[in-house]
Tab-separated table of C-alpha atoms and ligand atoms in Angstrom:
chain	number	residue	atom	x	y	z
O	1	UNK	CA	15.062	64.220	60.973
O	2	UNK	CA	11.398	64.161	62.028
O	3	UNK	CA	10.892	65.006	65.711
O	4	UNK	CA	7.109	65.092	66.110
O	5	UNK	CA	3.792	65.910	64.438
O	6	UNK	CA	0.528	67.459	65.593
O	7	UNK	CA	-2.315	69.804	64.705
O	8	UNK	CA	-2.594	73.564	64.966
O	9	UNK	CA	-5.073	76.305	64.090
O	10	UNK	CA	-4.111	78.519	61.169
O	11	UNK	CA	-5.401	82.109	61.357
O	12	UNK	CA	-6.725	81.610	64.879
O	13	UNK	CA	-8.619	84.914	65.027
O	14	UNK	CA	-10.391	84.682	61.620
O	15	UNK	CA	-10.883	81.632	59.429
O	16	UNK	CA	-9.578	79.126	62.021
O	17	UNK	CA	-8.430	76.230	59.843
O	18	UNK	CA	-7.164	73.023	61.480
O	19	UNK	CA	-3.890	71.991	59.921
O	20	UNK	CA	-1.324	69.264	60.505
O	21	UNK	CA	2.258	70.304	61.303
O	22	UNK	CA	5.542	68.445	61.461
O	23	UNK	CA	8.590	69.368	63.505
O	24	UNK	CA	12.034	68.424	62.267
O	25	UNK	CA	15.708	69.336	62.476
O	26	UNK	CA	16.494	71.571	59.503
O	27	UNK	CA	19.675	70.591	57.633
O	28	UNK	CA	22.298	73.204	56.671
O	29	UNK	CA	21.303	72.771	53.034
O	30	UNK	CA	17.877	74.311	53.827
O	31	UNK	CA	19.192	77.333	55.717
O	32	UNK	CA	17.857	79.684	53.023
O	33	UNK	CA	14.289	78.870	54.081
O	34	UNK	CA	15.149	79.831	57.653
O	35	UNK	CA	16.707	83.154	56.655
O	36	UNK	CA	13.724	83.949	54.398
O	37	UNK	CA	11.263	83.314	57.244
O	38	UNK	CA	13.375	85.401	59.622
O	39	UNK	CA	13.274	88.350	57.192
O	40	UNK	CA	9.540	87.989	56.590
O	41	UNK	CA	8.849	88.077	60.342
O	42	UNK	CA	11.321	90.955	60.874
O	43	UNK	CA	9.592	93.055	58.232
O	44	UNK	CA	6.294	92.632	60.091
O	45	UNK	CA	7.657	93.800	63.461
O	46	UNK	CA	6.988	97.398	64.574
O	47	UNK	CA	9.851	97.625	67.049
O	48	UNK	CA	12.876	96.298	65.139
O	49	UNK	CA	14.926	96.314	68.397
O	50	UNK	CA	13.242	93.154	69.608
O	51	UNK	CA	14.722	90.843	66.980
O	52	UNK	CA	18.467	90.595	66.390
O	53	UNK	CA	18.923	89.368	62.820
O	54	UNK	CA	21.223	86.392	62.281
O	55	UNK	CA	23.053	86.397	58.959
O	56	UNK	CA	23.206	83.345	56.678
O	57	UNK	CA	26.980	83.119	57.115
O	58	UNK	CA	26.899	83.367	60.918
O	59	UNK	CA	24.237	80.691	61.141
O	60	UNK	CA	25.919	78.420	58.603
O	61	UNK	CA	29.199	78.563	60.539
O	62	UNK	CA	27.341	77.877	63.780
O	63	UNK	CA	25.476	74.892	62.267
O	64	UNK	CA	28.808	73.479	61.115
O	65	UNK	CA	29.909	73.710	64.765
O	66	UNK	CA	26.913	71.772	66.071
O	67	UNK	CA	24.134	74.384	66.372
O	68	UNK	CA	20.651	73.110	65.542
O	69	UNK	CA	17.538	74.557	63.952
O	70	UNK	CA	14.232	73.014	64.969
O	71	UNK	CA	11.708	73.812	62.241
O	72	UNK	CA	7.920	73.601	62.119
O	73	UNK	CA	6.330	72.910	58.724
O	74	UNK	CA	2.681	73.218	57.721
O	75	UNK	CA	0.730	70.550	55.832
O	76	UNK	CA	2.227	71.740	52.538
O	77	UNK	CA	5.777	71.430	53.859
O	78	UNK	CA	6.290	75.192	54.201
O	79	UNK	CA	8.426	76.440	57.103
O	80	UNK	CA	6.166	78.429	59.468
O	81	UNK	CA	8.331	78.652	62.583
O	82	UNK	CA	11.799	77.760	63.792
O	83	UNK	CA	13.944	77.771	66.878
O	84	UNK	CA	17.705	78.093	66.604
O	85	UNK	CA	19.906	76.755	69.404
O	86	UNK	CA	23.682	77.030	69.719
O	87	UNK	CA	26.477	75.667	71.866
O	88	UNK	CA	28.942	78.544	72.369
O	89	UNK	CA	31.555	76.682	74.448
O	90	UNK	CA	34.321	79.045	75.579
O	91	UNK	CA	33.549	81.608	72.841
O	92	UNK	CA	33.326	85.190	74.144
O	93	UNK	CA	29.658	85.420	73.141
O	94	UNK	CA	28.745	82.751	75.740
O	95	UNK	CA	26.079	84.410	77.903
O	96	UNK	CA	27.514	82.514	80.856
O	97	UNK	CA	30.130	85.294	81.106
O	98	UNK	CA	27.340	87.881	81.586
O	99	UNK	CA	25.901	86.027	84.569
O	100	UNK	CA	29.266	84.969	86.055
O	101	UNK	CA	28.808	81.268	85.473
O	102	UNK	CA	31.900	79.353	86.678
O	103	UNK	CA	34.378	78.892	83.796
O	104	UNK	CA	34.244	75.097	83.996
O	105	UNK	CA	30.472	75.214	83.313
O	106	UNK	CA	30.740	77.161	80.046
O	107	UNK	CA	30.950	74.029	77.899
O	108	UNK	CA	27.586	72.867	79.221
O	109	UNK	CA	25.779	76.048	78.090
O	110	UNK	CA	23.067	75.996	75.434
O	111	UNK	CA	22.045	79.284	73.834
O	112	UNK	CA	18.405	79.645	72.875
O	113	UNK	CA	18.995	81.926	69.923
O	114	UNK	CA	16.329	83.304	67.598
O	115	UNK	CA	12.815	81.961	67.395
O	116	UNK	CA	10.042	83.172	65.110
O	117	UNK	CA	6.470	82.215	64.220
O	118	UNK	CA	4.809	83.349	60.984
O	119	UNK	CA	2.046	85.814	62.007
O	120	UNK	CA	-0.859	83.739	60.658
O	121	UNK	CA	0.213	80.777	62.821
O	122	UNK	CA	0.641	82.726	66.109
O	123	UNK	CA	-1.291	81.752	69.191
O	124	UNK	CA	-0.559	78.000	68.843
O	125	UNK	CA	2.073	77.954	71.558
O	126	UNK	CA	4.758	77.099	68.984
O	127	UNK	CA	7.487	79.147	70.707
O	128	UNK	CA	6.928	77.187	73.878
O	129	UNK	CA	6.548	73.835	72.108
O	130	UNK	CA	9.860	74.154	70.257
O	131	UNK	CA	11.504	75.236	73.519
O	132	UNK	CA	10.228	72.085	75.248
O	133	UNK	CA	11.576	69.958	72.378
O	134	UNK	CA	14.934	71.755	72.454
O	135	UNK	CA	15.171	71.258	76.226
O	136	UNK	CA	14.617	67.505	75.917
O	137	UNK	CA	17.182	67.249	73.110
O	138	UNK	CA	19.923	69.039	75.036
O	139	UNK	CA	19.147	67.261	78.307
O	140	UNK	CA	19.724	63.946	76.529
O	141	UNK	CA	23.086	65.271	75.359
O	142	UNK	CA	24.076	66.182	78.928
O	143	UNK	CA	23.918	69.987	78.703
O	144	UNK	CA	23.205	71.799	81.938
O	145	UNK	CA	22.487	75.493	81.351
O	146	UNK	CA	19.899	77.127	79.106
O	147	UNK	CA	20.638	80.798	78.441
O	148	UNK	CA	18.984	83.381	76.247
O	149	UNK	CA	18.378	87.078	75.817
O	150	UNK	CA	14.943	88.643	75.455
O	151	UNK	CA	14.149	92.261	74.740
O	152	UNK	CA	12.321	93.864	77.680
O	153	UNK	CA	9.872	95.195	75.058
O	154	UNK	CA	8.941	91.704	73.827
O	155	UNK	CA	6.296	90.655	76.322
O	156	UNK	CA	5.105	87.490	74.515
O	157	UNK	CA	8.597	86.122	74.157
O	158	UNK	CA	9.487	86.925	77.772
O	159	UNK	CA	6.316	85.264	78.999
O	160	UNK	CA	6.936	82.096	76.951
O	161	UNK	CA	10.555	81.775	77.990
O	162	UNK	CA	9.782	82.275	81.701
O	163	UNK	CA	6.903	79.801	81.454
O	164	UNK	CA	9.605	77.265	80.560
O	165	UNK	CA	11.560	77.836	83.734
O	166	UNK	CA	14.121	80.453	82.695
O	167	UNK	CA	14.788	83.183	85.271
O	168	UNK	CA	15.926	86.778	84.736
O	169	UNK	CA	19.526	87.157	85.896
O	170	UNK	CA	20.597	90.401	84.235
O	171	UNK	CA	19.381	93.459	82.330
O	172	UNK	CA	21.978	95.078	80.088
O	173	UNK	CA	22.693	96.342	76.578
O	174	UNK	CA	23.854	93.672	74.109
O	175	UNK	CA	24.612	93.136	70.421
O	176	UNK	CA	26.456	96.359	69.535
O	177	UNK	CA	27.829	95.717	66.033
O	178	UNK	CA	30.513	98.434	66.276
O	179	UNK	CA	32.374	100.104	69.146
O	180	UNK	CA	30.328	103.273	68.654
O	181	UNK	CA	26.981	101.502	68.917
O	182	UNK	CA	25.358	101.171	72.332
O	183	UNK	CA	23.532	97.934	71.675
O	184	UNK	CA	19.978	96.998	72.646
O	185	UNK	CA	18.427	96.380	76.071
O	186	UNK	CA	18.149	92.697	76.862
O	187	UNK	CA	17.147	90.574	79.807
O	188	UNK	CA	19.521	87.635	80.185
O	189	UNK	CA	17.627	84.568	81.328
O	190	UNK	CA	18.982	81.314	82.682
O	191	UNK	CA	17.725	77.877	83.645
O	192	UNK	CA	19.936	75.380	85.442
O	193	UNK	CA	18.558	72.044	84.196
O	194	UNK	CA	20.040	70.106	87.103
O	195	UNK	CA	19.546	72.430	90.115
O	196	UNK	CA	16.147	74.099	90.487
O	197	UNK	CA	15.807	76.985	92.948
O	198	UNK	CA	14.545	76.407	96.463
O	199	UNK	CA	14.190	78.344	99.728
O	200	UNK	CA	13.351	81.907	98.663
O	201	UNK	CA	14.067	84.443	101.403
O	202	UNK	CA	12.291	87.471	99.918
O	203	UNK	CA	9.782	88.430	97.216
O	204	UNK	CA	9.237	91.797	95.507
O	205	UNK	CA	6.656	92.507	92.795
O	206	UNK	CA	7.497	94.755	89.844
O	207	UNK	CA	5.587	95.995	86.832
O	208	UNK	CA	6.894	94.462	83.609
O	209	UNK	CA	7.449	97.921	82.097
O	210	UNK	CA	9.412	99.298	85.066
O	211	UNK	CA	12.961	98.572	83.903
O	212	UNK	CA	14.674	100.879	86.416
O	213	UNK	CA	13.159	99.021	89.348
O	214	UNK	CA	14.041	95.642	87.843
O	215	UNK	CA	17.633	96.751	87.263
O	216	UNK	CA	17.890	97.819	90.908
O	217	UNK	CA	16.426	94.533	92.130
O	218	UNK	CA	18.848	92.477	90.008
O	219	UNK	CA	21.788	94.537	91.279
O	220	UNK	CA	20.532	93.843	94.791
O	221	UNK	CA	20.698	90.065	94.184
O	222	UNK	CA	17.082	89.357	93.167
O	223	UNK	CA	16.132	87.007	90.320
O	224	UNK	CA	13.158	87.590	87.982
O	225	UNK	CA	11.239	84.466	88.864
O	226	UNK	CA	7.686	84.498	87.467
O	227	UNK	CA	5.618	86.670	85.145
O	228	UNK	CA	1.835	86.917	85.020
O	229	UNK	CA	0.082	87.384	81.687
O	230	UNK	CA	-3.103	89.104	82.863
O	231	UNK	CA	-1.512	91.678	85.210
O	232	UNK	CA	1.905	91.902	83.488
O	233	UNK	CA	3.512	91.791	86.930
O	234	UNK	CA	6.799	90.067	87.688
O	235	UNK	CA	7.824	88.364	90.894
O	236	UNK	CA	11.448	88.983	91.824
O	237	UNK	CA	12.845	86.609	94.444
O	238	UNK	CA	15.979	86.397	96.528
O	239	UNK	CA	17.435	83.032	97.537
O	240	UNK	CA	19.698	81.781	100.283
O	241	UNK	CA	23.402	82.322	99.446
P	1	COA	C1	7.300	85.707	70.083
P	1	COA	C2	6.599	84.744	69.123
P	1	COA	C3	7.605	83.721	68.624
P	1	COA	C4	5.460	84.049	69.892
P	1	COA	O1	4.653	83.322	68.997
P	1	COA	P1	3.660	82.141	69.478
P	1	COA	O2	4.422	80.975	69.971
P	1	COA	O3	2.714	81.902	68.380
P	1	COA	O4	2.930	82.822	70.707
P	1	COA	P2	1.848	82.158	71.683
P	1	COA	O5	1.204	80.980	71.038
P	1	COA	O6	2.484	81.968	73.007
P	1	COA	O7	0.805	83.311	71.823
P	1	COA	C5	0.136	83.607	73.043
P	1	COA	C6	-0.790	84.763	72.788
P	1	COA	O8	-0.038	85.913	72.409
P	1	COA	C7	-0.437	86.363	71.131
P	1	COA	N1	0.749	86.786	70.413
P	1	COA	C8	1.881	86.066	70.215
P	1	COA	N2	2.783	86.817	69.559
P	1	COA	C9	2.210	88.028	69.360
P	1	COA	C10	2.657	89.219	68.766
P	1	COA	N3	3.900	89.313	68.251
P	1	COA	N4	1.804	90.276	68.732
P	1	COA	C11	0.574	90.197	69.276
P	1	COA	N5	0.079	89.079	69.858
P	1	COA	C12	0.904	88.009	69.895
P	1	COA	C13	-1.070	85.164	70.495
P	1	COA	O9	-1.927	85.528	69.464
P	1	COA	C14	-1.753	84.511	71.660
P	1	COA	O10	-2.952	85.195	71.989
P	1	COA	P3	-4.181	84.398	72.681
P	1	COA	O11	-3.666	83.896	74.009
P	1	COA	O12	-5.222	85.459	72.782
P	1	COA	O13	-4.527	83.295	71.729
P	1	COA	C15	5.989	85.509	67.925
P	1	COA	O14	5.208	86.575	68.397
P	1	COA	C16	7.041	86.068	66.970
P	1	COA	O15	7.478	85.399	66.036
P	1	COA	N6	7.417	87.339	67.202
P	1	COA	C17	8.409	88.008	66.368
P	1	COA	C18	9.811	87.436	66.557
P	1	COA	C19	10.246	87.468	68.000
P	1	COA	O16	9.973	88.417	68.715
P	1	COA	N7	10.956	86.402	68.418
P	1	COA	C20	11.437	86.285	69.779
P	1	COA	C21	12.783	86.896	69.936
P	1	COA	S1	14.034	85.932	69.162
């Protein structure tokens, strides 16, 4: 199903070629393309902790249960980026449990799962664009909460997610595959699509890299509210009640 089309710049920092792209929902039958792109991007990442790999089987099961993959194709039809979104319901992996969302709200949670952009197409705002499209899709379907995890070491992803209105609610280790594993540090971010924040009562500024301070602020009831690209500073705010 075609969602939209547009133009982007391939190889933005060298040859700069203008190219048409299409955005569509990827059917289960094409999941192999998604997994291949995920592996290609993973292999190019220095810090492997920032990307949690989804297996073919996990994703296939999730797609059968309603999850969606929004894919971006270049002018030759090749997949160059995707965003995977899931609807965890009451499943224990629902991030709503981590941020103490009321139980009766769990069914209206959308997980923003993995998103990747092929390196030669980076810098076209594709992570943000597919997030905007996903938000519109789920709003139409009546969902209320967007939730995701982002590694504290993944500045670009954190910036793009916060630019789209998600706020930091927690910092904890996630995704341990066995009981002996500790898991990986993740911010848990949340956007309530129906109730935006208002009436801040306090503001504290933290450096993006200062995780200890951010952990303390979150424990003290602050929410990571805004991040600034040039200074890499974060505004933490406290709200009434
Ligand atoms: C995170 C990611 C999806 C962002 O890609 P994107 O949408 O193309 O990023 P943007 O268009 O917002 O890029 C903004 C700027 O950051 C730069 N940038 C983006 N990702 C970068 C990266 N991984 N390394 C260095 N610079 C990067 C862009 O070149 C651009 O620079 P400019 O402003 O000077 O032009 C992409 O970097 C990626 O696929 N990373 C690996 C997978 C990952 O971390 N996924 C998120 C967790 S699931």
